[in-house]
mmCIF file of C-alpha atoms in Angstrom:
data_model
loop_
_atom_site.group_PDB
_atom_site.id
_atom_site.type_symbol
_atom_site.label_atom_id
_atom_site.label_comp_id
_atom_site.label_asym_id
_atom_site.label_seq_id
_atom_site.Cartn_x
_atom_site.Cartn_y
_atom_site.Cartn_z
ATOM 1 C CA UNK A 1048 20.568 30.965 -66.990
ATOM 2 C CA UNK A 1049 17.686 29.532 -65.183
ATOM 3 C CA UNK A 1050 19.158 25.687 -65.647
ATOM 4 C CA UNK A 1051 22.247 27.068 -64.077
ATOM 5 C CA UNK A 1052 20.272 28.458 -60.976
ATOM 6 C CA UNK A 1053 18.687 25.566 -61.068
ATOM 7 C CA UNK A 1054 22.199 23.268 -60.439
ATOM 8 C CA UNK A 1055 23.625 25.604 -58.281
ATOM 9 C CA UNK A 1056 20.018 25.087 -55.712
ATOM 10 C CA UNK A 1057 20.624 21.460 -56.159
ATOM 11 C CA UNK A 1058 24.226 21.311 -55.378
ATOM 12 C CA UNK A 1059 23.219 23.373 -52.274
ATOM 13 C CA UNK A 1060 20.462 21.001 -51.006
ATOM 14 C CA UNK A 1061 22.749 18.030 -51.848
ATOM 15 C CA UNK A 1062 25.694 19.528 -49.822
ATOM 16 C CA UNK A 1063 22.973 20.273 -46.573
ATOM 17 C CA UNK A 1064 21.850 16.823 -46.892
ATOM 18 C CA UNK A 1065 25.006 15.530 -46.591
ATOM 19 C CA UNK A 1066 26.183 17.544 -43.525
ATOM 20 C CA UNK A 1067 23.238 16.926 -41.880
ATOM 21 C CA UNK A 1068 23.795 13.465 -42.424
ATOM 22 C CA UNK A 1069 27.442 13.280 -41.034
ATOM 23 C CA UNK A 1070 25.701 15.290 -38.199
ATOM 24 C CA UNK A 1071 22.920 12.910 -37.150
ATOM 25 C CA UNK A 1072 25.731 10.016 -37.517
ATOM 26 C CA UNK A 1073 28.583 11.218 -35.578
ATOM 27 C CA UNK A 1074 25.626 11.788 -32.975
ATOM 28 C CA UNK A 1075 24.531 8.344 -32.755
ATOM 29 C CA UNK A 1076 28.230 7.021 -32.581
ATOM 30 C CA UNK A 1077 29.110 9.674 -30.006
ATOM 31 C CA UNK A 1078 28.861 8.143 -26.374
ATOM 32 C CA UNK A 1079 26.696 10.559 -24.950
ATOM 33 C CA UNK A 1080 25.271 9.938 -21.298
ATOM 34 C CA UNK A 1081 22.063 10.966 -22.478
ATOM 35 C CA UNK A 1082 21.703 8.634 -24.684
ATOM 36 C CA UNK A 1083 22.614 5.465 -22.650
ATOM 37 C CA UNK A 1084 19.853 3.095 -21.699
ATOM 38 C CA UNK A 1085 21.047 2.423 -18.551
ATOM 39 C CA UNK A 1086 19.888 5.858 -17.526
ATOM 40 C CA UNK A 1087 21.180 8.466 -15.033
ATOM 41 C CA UNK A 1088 21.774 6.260 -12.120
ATOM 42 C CA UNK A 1089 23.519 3.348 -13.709
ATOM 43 C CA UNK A 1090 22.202 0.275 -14.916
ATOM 44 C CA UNK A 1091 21.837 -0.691 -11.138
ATOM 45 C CA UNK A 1092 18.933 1.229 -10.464
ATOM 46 C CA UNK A 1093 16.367 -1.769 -8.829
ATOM 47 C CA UNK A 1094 19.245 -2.972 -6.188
ATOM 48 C CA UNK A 1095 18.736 0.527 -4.449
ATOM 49 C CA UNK A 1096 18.426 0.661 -0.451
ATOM 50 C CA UNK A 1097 17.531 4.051 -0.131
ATOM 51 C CA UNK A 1098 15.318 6.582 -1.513
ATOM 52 C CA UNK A 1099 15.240 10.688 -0.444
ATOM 53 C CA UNK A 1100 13.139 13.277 -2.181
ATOM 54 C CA UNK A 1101 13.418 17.026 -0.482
ATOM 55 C CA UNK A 1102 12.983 20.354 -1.619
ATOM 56 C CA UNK A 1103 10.425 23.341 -1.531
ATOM 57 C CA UNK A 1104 8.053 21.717 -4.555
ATOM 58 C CA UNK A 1105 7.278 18.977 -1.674
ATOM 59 C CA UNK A 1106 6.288 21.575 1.048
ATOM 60 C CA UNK A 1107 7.084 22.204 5.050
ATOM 61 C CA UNK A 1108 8.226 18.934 6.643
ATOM 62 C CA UNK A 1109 7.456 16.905 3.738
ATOM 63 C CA UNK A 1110 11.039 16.072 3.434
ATOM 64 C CA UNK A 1111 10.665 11.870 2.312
ATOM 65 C CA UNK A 1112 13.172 9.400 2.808
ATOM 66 C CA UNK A 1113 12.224 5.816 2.133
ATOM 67 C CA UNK A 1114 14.477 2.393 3.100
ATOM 68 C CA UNK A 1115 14.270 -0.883 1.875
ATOM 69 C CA UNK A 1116 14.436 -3.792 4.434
ATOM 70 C CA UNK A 1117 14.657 -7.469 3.153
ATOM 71 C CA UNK A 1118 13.907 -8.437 -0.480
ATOM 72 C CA UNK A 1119 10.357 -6.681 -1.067
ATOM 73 C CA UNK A 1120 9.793 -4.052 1.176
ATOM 74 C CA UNK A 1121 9.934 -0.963 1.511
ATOM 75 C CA UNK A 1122 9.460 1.510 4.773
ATOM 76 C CA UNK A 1123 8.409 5.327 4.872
ATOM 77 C CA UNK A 1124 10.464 6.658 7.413
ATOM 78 C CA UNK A 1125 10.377 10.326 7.298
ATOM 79 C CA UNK A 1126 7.604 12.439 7.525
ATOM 80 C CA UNK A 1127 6.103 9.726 9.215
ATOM 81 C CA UNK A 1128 6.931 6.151 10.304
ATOM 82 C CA UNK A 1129 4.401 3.564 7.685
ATOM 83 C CA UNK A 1130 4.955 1.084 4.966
ATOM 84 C CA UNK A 1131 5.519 2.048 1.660
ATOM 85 C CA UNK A 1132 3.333 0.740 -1.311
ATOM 86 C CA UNK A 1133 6.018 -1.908 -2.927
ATOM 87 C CA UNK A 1134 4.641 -1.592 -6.143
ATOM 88 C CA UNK A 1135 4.452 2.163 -6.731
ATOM 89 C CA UNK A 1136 8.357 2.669 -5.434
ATOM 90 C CA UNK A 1137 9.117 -0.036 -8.053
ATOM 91 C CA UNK A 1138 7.070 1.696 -10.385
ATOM 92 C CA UNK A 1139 9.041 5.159 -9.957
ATOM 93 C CA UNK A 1140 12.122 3.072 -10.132
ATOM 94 C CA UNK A 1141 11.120 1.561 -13.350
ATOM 95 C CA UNK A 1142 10.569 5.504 -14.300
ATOM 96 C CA UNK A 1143 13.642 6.432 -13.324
ATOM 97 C CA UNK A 1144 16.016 3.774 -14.711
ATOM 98 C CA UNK A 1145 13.867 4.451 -18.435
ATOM 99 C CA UNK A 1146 13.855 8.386 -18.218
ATOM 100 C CA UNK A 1147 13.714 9.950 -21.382
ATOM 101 C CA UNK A 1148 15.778 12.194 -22.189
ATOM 102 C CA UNK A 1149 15.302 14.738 -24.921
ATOM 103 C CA UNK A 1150 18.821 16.588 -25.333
ATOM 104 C CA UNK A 1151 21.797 17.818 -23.118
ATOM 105 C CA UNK A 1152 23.856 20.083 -22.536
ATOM 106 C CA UNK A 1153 27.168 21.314 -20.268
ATOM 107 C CA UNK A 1154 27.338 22.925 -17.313
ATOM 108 C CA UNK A 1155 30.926 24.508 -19.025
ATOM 109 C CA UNK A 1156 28.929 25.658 -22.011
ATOM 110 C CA UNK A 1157 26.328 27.869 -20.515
ATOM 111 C CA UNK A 1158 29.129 29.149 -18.054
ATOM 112 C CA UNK A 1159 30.811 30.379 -21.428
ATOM 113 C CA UNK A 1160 27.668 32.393 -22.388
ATOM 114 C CA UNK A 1161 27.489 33.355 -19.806
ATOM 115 C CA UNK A 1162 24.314 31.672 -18.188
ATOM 116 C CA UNK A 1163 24.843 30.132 -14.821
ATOM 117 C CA UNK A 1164 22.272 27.330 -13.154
ATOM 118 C CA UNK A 1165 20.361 29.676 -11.476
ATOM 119 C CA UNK A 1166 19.027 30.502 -14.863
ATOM 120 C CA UNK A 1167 18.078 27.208 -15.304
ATOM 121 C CA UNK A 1168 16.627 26.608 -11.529
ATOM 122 C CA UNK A 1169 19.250 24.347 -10.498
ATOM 123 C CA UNK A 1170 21.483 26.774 -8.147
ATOM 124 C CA UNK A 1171 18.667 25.901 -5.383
ATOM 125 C CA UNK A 1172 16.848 23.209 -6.976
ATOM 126 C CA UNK A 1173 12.926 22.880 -6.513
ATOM 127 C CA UNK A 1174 13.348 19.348 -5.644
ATOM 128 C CA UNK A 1175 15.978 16.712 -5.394
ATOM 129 C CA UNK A 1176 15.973 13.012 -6.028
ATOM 130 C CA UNK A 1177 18.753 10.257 -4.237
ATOM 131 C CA UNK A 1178 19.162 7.002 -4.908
ATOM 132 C CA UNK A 1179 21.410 4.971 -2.672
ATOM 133 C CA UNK A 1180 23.096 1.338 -2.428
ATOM 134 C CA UNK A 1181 24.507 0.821 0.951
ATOM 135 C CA UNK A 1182 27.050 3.502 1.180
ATOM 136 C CA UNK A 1183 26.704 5.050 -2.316
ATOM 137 C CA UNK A 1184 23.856 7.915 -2.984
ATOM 138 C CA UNK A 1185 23.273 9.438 -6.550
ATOM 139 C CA UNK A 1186 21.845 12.661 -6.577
ATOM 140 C CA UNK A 1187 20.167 14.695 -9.230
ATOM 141 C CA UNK A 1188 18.209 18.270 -8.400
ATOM 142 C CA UNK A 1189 15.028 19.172 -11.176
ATOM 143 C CA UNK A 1190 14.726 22.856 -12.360
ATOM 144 C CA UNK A 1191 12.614 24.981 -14.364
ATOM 145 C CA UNK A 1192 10.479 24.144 -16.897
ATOM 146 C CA UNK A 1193 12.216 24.573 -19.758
ATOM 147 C CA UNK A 1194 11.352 26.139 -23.484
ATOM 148 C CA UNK A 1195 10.225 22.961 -25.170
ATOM 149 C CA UNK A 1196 6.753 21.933 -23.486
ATOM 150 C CA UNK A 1197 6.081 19.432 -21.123
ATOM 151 C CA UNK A 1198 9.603 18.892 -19.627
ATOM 152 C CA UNK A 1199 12.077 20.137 -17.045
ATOM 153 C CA UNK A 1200 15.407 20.659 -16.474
ATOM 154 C CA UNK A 1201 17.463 18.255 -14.422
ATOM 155 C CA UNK A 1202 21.347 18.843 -13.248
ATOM 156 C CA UNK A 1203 22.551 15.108 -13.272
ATOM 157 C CA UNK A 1204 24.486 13.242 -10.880
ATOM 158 C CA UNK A 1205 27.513 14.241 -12.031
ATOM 159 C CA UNK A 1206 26.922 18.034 -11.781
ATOM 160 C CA UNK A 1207 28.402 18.788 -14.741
ATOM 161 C CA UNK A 1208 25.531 18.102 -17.361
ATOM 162 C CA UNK A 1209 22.181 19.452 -17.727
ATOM 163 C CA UNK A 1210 19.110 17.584 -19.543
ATOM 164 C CA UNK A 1211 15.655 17.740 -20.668
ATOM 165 C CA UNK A 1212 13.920 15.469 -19.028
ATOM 166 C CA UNK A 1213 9.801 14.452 -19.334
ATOM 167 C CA UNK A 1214 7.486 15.881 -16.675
ATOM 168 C CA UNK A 1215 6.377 13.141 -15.403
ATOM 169 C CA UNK A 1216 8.645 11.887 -13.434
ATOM 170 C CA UNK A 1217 8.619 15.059 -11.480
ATOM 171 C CA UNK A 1218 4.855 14.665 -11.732
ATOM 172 C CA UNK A 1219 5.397 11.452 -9.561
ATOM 173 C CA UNK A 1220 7.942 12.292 -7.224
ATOM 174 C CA UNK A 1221 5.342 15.528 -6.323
ATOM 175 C CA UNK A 1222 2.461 13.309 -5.540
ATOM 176 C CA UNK A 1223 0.736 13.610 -2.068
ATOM 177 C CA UNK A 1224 2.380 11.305 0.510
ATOM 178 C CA UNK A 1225 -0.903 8.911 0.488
ATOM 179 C CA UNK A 1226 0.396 8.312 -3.045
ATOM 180 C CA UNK A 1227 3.102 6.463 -1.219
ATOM 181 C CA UNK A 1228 1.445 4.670 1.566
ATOM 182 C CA UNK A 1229 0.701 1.207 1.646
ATOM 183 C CA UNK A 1230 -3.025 0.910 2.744
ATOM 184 C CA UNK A 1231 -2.880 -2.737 4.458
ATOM 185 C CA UNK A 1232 -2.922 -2.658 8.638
ATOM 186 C CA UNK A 1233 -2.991 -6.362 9.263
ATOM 187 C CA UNK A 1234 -0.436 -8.329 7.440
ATOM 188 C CA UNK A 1235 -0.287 -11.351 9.345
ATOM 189 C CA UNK A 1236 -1.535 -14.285 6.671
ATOM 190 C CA UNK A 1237 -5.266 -14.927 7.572
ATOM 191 C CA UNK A 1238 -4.030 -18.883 8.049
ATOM 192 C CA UNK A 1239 -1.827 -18.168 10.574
ATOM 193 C CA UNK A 1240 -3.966 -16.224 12.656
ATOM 194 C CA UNK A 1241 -4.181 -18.515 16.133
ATOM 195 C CA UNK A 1242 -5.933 -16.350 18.744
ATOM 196 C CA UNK A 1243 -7.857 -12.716 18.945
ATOM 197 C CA UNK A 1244 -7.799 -10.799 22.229
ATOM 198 C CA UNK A 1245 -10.189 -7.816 22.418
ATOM 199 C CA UNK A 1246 -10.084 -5.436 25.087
ATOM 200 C CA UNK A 1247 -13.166 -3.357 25.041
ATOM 201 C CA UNK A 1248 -13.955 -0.049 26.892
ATOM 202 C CA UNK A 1249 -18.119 0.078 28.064
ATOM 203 C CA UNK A 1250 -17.950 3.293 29.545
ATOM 204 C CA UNK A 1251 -14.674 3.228 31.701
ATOM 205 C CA UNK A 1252 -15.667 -0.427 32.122
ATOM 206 C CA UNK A 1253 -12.656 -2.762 30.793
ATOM 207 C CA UNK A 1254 -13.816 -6.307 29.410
ATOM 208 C CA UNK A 1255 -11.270 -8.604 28.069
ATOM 209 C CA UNK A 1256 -12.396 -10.891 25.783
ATOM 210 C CA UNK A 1257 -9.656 -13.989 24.772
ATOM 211 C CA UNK A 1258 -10.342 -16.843 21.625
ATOM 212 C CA UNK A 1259 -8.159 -19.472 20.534
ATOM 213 C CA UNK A 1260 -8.225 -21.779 17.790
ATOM 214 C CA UNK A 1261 -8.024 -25.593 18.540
ATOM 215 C CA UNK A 1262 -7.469 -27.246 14.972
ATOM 216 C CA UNK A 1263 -10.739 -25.773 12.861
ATOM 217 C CA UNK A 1264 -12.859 -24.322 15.572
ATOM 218 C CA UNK A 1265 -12.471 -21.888 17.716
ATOM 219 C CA UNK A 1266 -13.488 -21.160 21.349
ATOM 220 C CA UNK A 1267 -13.949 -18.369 23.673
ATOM 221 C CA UNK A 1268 -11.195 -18.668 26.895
ATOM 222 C CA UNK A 1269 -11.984 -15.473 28.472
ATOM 223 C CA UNK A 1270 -14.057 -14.197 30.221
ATOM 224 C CA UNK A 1271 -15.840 -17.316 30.113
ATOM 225 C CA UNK A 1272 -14.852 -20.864 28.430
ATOM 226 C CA UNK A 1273 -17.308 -21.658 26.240
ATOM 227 C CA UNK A 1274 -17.507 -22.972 22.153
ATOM 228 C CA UNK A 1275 -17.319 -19.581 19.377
ATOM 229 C CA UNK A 1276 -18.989 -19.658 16.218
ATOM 230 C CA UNK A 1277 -15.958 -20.495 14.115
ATOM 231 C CA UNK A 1278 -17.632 -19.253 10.913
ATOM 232 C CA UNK A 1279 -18.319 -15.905 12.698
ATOM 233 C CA UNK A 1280 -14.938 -15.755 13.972
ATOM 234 C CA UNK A 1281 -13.205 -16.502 10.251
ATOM 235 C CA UNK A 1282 -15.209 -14.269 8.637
ATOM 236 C CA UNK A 1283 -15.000 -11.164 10.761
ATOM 237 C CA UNK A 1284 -10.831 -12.040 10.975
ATOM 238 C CA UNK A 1285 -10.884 -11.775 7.180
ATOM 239 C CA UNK A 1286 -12.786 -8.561 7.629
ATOM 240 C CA UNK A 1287 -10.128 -7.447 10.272
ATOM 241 C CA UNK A 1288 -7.551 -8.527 7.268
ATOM 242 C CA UNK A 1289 -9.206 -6.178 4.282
ATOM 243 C CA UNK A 1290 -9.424 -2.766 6.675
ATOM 244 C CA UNK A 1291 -7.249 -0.100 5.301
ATOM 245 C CA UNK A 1292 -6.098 3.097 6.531
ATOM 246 C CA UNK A 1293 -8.362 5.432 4.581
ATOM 247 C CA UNK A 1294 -6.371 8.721 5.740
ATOM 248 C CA UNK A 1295 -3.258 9.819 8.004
ATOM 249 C CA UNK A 1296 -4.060 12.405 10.413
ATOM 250 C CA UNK A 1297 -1.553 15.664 10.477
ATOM 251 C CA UNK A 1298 -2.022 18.619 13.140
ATOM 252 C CA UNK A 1299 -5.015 19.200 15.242
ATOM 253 C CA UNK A 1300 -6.923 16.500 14.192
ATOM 254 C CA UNK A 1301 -3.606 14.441 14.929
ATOM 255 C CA UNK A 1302 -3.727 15.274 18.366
ATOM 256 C CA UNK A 1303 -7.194 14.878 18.659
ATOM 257 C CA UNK A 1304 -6.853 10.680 17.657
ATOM 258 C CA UNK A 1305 -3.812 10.635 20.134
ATOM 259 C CA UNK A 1306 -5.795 12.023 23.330
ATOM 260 C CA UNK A 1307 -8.865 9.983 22.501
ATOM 261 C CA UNK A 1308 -6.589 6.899 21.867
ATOM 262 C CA UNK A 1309 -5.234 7.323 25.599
ATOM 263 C CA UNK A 1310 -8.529 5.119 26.394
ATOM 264 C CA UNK A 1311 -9.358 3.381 22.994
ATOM 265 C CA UNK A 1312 -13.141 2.172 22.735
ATOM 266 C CA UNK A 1313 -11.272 -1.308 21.467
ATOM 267 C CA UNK A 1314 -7.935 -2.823 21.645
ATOM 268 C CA UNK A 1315 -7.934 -5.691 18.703
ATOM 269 C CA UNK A 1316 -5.082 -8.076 19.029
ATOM 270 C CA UNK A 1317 -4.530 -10.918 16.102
ATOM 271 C CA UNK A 1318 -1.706 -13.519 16.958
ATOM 272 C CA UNK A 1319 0.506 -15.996 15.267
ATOM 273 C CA UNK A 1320 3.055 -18.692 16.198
ATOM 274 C CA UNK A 1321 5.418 -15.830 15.660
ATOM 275 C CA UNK A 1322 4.104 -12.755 16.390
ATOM 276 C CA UNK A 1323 0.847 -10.707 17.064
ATOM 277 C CA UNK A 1324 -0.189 -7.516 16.096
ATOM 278 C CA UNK A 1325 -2.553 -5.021 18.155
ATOM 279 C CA UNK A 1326 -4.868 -2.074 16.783
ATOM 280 C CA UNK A 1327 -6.110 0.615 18.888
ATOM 281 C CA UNK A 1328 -9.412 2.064 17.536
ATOM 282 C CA UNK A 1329 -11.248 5.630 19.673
ATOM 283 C CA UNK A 1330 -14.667 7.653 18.155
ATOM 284 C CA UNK A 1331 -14.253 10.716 16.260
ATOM 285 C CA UNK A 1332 -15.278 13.879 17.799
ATOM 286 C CA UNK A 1333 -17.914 13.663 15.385
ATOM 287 C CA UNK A 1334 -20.652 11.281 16.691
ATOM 288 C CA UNK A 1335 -22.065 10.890 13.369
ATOM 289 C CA UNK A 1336 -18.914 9.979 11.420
ATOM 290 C CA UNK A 1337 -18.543 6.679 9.891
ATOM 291 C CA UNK A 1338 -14.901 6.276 10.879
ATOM 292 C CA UNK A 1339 -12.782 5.600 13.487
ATOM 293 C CA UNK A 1340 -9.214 7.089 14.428
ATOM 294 C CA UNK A 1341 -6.422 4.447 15.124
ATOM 295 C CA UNK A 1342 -2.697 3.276 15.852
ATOM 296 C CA UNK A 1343 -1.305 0.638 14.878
ATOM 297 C CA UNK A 1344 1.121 -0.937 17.412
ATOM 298 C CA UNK A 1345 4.333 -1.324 14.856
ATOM 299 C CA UNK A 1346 3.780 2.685 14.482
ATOM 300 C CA UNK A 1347 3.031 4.467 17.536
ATOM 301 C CA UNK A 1348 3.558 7.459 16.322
ATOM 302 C CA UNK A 1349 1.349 7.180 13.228
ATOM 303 C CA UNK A 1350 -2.690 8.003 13.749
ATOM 304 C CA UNK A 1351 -5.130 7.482 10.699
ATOM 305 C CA UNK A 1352 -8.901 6.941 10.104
ATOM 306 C CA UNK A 1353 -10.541 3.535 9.301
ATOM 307 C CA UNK A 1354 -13.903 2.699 8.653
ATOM 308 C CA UNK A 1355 -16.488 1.823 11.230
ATOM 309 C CA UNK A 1356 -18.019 -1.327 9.635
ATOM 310 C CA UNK A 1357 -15.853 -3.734 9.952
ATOM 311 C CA UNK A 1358 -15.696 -3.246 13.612
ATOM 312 C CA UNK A 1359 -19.563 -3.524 14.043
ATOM 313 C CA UNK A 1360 -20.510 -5.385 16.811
ATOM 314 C CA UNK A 1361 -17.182 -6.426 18.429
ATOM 315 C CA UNK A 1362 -18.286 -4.239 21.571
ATOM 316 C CA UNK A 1363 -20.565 -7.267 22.233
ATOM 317 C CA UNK A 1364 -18.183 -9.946 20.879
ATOM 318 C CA UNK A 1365 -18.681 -12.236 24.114
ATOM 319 C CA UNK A 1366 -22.398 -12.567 23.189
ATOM 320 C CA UNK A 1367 -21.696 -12.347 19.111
ATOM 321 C CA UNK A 1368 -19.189 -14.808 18.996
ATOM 322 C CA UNK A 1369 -20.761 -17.427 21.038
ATOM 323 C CA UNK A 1370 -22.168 -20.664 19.399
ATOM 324 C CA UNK A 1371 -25.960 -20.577 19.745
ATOM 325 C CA UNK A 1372 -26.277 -23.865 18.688
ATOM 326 C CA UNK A 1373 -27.173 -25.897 21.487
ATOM 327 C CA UNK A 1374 -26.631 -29.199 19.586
ATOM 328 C CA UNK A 1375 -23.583 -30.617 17.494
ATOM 329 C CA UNK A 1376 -24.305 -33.334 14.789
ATOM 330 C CA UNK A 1377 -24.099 -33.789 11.325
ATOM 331 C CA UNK A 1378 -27.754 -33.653 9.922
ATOM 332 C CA UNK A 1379 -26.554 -36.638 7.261
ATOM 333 C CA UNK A 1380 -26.188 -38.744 10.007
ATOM 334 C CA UNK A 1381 -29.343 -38.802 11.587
ATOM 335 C CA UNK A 1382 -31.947 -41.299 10.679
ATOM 336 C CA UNK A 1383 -34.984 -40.916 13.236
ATOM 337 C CA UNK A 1384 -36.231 -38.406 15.645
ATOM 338 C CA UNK A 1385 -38.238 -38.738 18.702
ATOM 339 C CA UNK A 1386 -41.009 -35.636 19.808
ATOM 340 C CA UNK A 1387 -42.413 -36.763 23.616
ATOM 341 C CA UNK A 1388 -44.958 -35.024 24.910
ATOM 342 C CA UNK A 1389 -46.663 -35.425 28.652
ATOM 343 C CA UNK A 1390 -48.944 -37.916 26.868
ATOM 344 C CA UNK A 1391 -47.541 -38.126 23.487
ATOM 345 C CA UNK A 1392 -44.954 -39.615 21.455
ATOM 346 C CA UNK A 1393 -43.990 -39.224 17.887
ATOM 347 C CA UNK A 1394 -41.012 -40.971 15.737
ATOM 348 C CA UNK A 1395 -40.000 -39.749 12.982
ATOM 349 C CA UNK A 1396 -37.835 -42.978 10.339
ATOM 350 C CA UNK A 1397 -35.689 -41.898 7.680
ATOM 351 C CA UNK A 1398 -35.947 -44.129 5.062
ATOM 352 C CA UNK A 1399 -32.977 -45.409 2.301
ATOM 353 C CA UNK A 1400 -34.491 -43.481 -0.505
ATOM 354 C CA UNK A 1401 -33.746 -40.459 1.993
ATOM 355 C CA UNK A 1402 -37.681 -39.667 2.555
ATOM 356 C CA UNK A 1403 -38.973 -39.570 6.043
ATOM 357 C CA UNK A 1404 -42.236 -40.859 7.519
ATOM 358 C CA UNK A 1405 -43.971 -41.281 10.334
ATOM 359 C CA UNK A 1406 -43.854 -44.402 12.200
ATOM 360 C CA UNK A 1407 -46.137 -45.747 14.827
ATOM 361 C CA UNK A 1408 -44.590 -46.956 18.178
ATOM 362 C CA UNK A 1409 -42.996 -50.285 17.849
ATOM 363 C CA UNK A 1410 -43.447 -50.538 14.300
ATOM 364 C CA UNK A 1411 -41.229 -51.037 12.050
ATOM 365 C CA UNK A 1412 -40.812 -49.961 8.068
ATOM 366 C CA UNK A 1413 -37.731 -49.993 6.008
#
C-alpha cells in the first residue's frame, strides 16, 4: 500500500511538471507585446521629436513638453522656455525603449470580472507620458501602485493592455524640473569669442565698455582705445563660459529678478562671427547674498540665480582690463641694459653663457 501511494504522488508531480512545462513554453513562443524588446513605443524610440509629461503627480502648471531641434538638442518649452539637459532626455529615452515589464494583462479581461481602470488608476491617470515623431504621438497613462512591490501600473499605447511596469521610470519622469535643465548660459565656443561689450550701471550712471580681439591680443575700443591684458581677458571669458544657472526663479521672487532687471547692475555681451549672446545680471534683495538674479537674452522670459564670483570686478573692467605694462619685449631678447642717473651711468652685458655683469663705460667683455 504505501509503494502504491508512493507511484500515484509521483505520477502526480510528473504530470504538474509537465503542464507547467507546456505552460512556460507556449509562453515564450506566444508573441506577447510585453515581451518584445523593442518596447512600448516601437523600436523607434531615439528618432522622437517630441516629448509631453502632464498629470496631477507633476503638480499646478508643471505640465512639460519638450522638442527636439536639429540633431542633439533638445528645448524645454513649457513650464518655462530653457534648454534641456541632452543627456538626461536620452537617458529617459534609453529607459523607456528598455522598460521592463513584469506581466500583462487585458483591458477585456478585468472588464469581465468585473474591474474597470479606475480600479487600477488609469480612468484619470496620475501622469501621462507622449512620445512623438513629426505627426505621430504614442501615449501611455501610469496608475496605481500595484500588489507586487516596487512597480506600477501602466495602460499602454494601445489602450487595450495593462502592465506592470518598474518604478523607476515613473521615479524619473516625477523628478523636479531642475532635473531637466541644462545648466550652461554661454554656449558660444570660447575660440570663437571675438569681442565683449559690458554695459555697467554705477549708480544710474551708464558706462559702456567695448574689446575686440585683433589676432591673439585684445584691446579696449571703448570708452577709450587703449591695449587689454589679453591673459585677463581669456581667462575671465572662460570664467564667463563655466557660469551656470544655479536655480530658476518661480513667483514672488520671480518678479522680484524681473523689476530689478529693468536696470541690470551689468549687461555682458560675448560675440562671434555669427552671433552674440547678452546676459543681464541685478543684486538680490539680499545685500549679503552671494548670487545674482539674471536673463539670458535667448529667454526673456526665464529669470534664475548665478553666482557672484565670476563677475567680480567687471564693474571696474576699464581699469581691470587695461595692460599695466608700460613696456612690450620679449625678456630673451634683451642683452644689455642701461640705468642713467643725473651723474651716473650703469650698463648692464649679458653674456653667451646667459650670466650678466657689469660693464664699465666703453668697455667691452664677451
Amino acid at each position: 500500500m504505501r509503494y502504491r501511494i508512493t507511484l500515484i504522488l509521483f505520477i502526480v508531480s510528473a504530470i504538474l511538471c509537465i503542464w507547467i512545462y507546456s505552460l512556460e513554453k507556449g509562453g515564450r513562443g506566444q508573441k506577447n507585446p510585453a515581451s518584445e524588446t523593442s518596447g512600448l513605443f516601437g523600436p523607434d524610440i531615439l528618432l522622437a521629436d517630441r516629448l509631453e509629461l502632464r498629470g496631477p503627480a507633476l503638480g499646478e502648471g508643471q505640465e512639460r513638453v519638450l522638442k527636439k531641434k536639429g540633431s542633439d538638442q533638445w528645448f524645454i518649452e513649457k513650464p518655462m522656455n530653457w534648454p534641456a539637459n541632452y543627456y538626461i532626455v536620452n537617458q529617459i529615452l534609453n529607459q523607456i525603449q528598455f522598460l521592463p515589464k513584469e506581466y500583462s494583462f487585458t483591458v477585456e479581461s478585468i472588464l469581465k470580472v468585473g474591474k474597470t481602470l479606475t480600479d487600477y488608476g488609469l480612468q484619470e491617470p496620475r501622469l501621462e507620458l507622449t512620445l512623438g515623431w513629426e505627426d505621430m504621438e504614442r501615449s501611455v497613462s501610469f496608475g496605481l501602485p500595484s500588489e507586487m512591490g516596487g512597480r506600477t501600473y501602466l495602460l499602454g499605447p494601445d489602450r487595450q493592455n495593462i502592465y506592470a511596469v518598474s518604478q523607476q521610470l515613473e521615479n524619473s519622469l516625477l523628478q523636479g524640473l531642475e532635473f531637466w535643465q541644462s545648466p550652461e548660459i554661454f554656449t558660444l565656443p570660447v575660440i570663437e569669442v571675438s569681442s565683449m561689450s559690458l554695459d555697467i550701471n554705477d549708480d544710474g550712471n551708464l558706462t559702456k565698455i567695448r574689446l575686440e580681439k585683433t589676432g591673439d591680443d585684445w584691446k579696449l575700443e571703448a570708452p577709450i582705445k587703449a591695449p587689454a591684458d589679453s591673459h585677463l581677458v581669456n581667462e575671465r571669458i572662460n570664467a564667463l563660459q563655466g557660469v551656470k544657472a544655479l536655480g530658476f526663479l518661480s513667483g514672488k521672487a520671480k518678479q522680484e529678478a524681473e523689476e530689478a532687471l529693468l536696470k541690470p547692475l551689468i549687461r555682458i555681451t560675448l560675440s562671434g562671427a555669427s552671433q552674440g549672446q547678452t546676459l543681464e545680471l541685478a543684486e538680490t534683495l539680499e545685500d549679503s547674498n552671494p548670487f545674482l538674479c539674471a536673463r539670458f537674452d535667448s529667454y526673456p522670459t526665464t529669470y534664475f540665480l548665478v553666482s557672484a564670483e565670476p563677475f567680480r570686478n567687471l564693474r571696474r573692467a576699464q581699469t581691470f582690463f587695461r595692460q599695466k605694462k608700460f613696456t612690450d619685449f620679449s625678456i630673451q631678447q634683451v642683452s644689455s641694459v642701461r640705468i642713467e642717473g643725473s651723474n651716473k651711468q650703469v650698463n648692464l652685458q649679458k653674456l653667451e653663457r646667459g650670466d650678466w655683469q657689469v660693464q664699465e663705460p666703453g668697455e667691452t667683455r664677451w
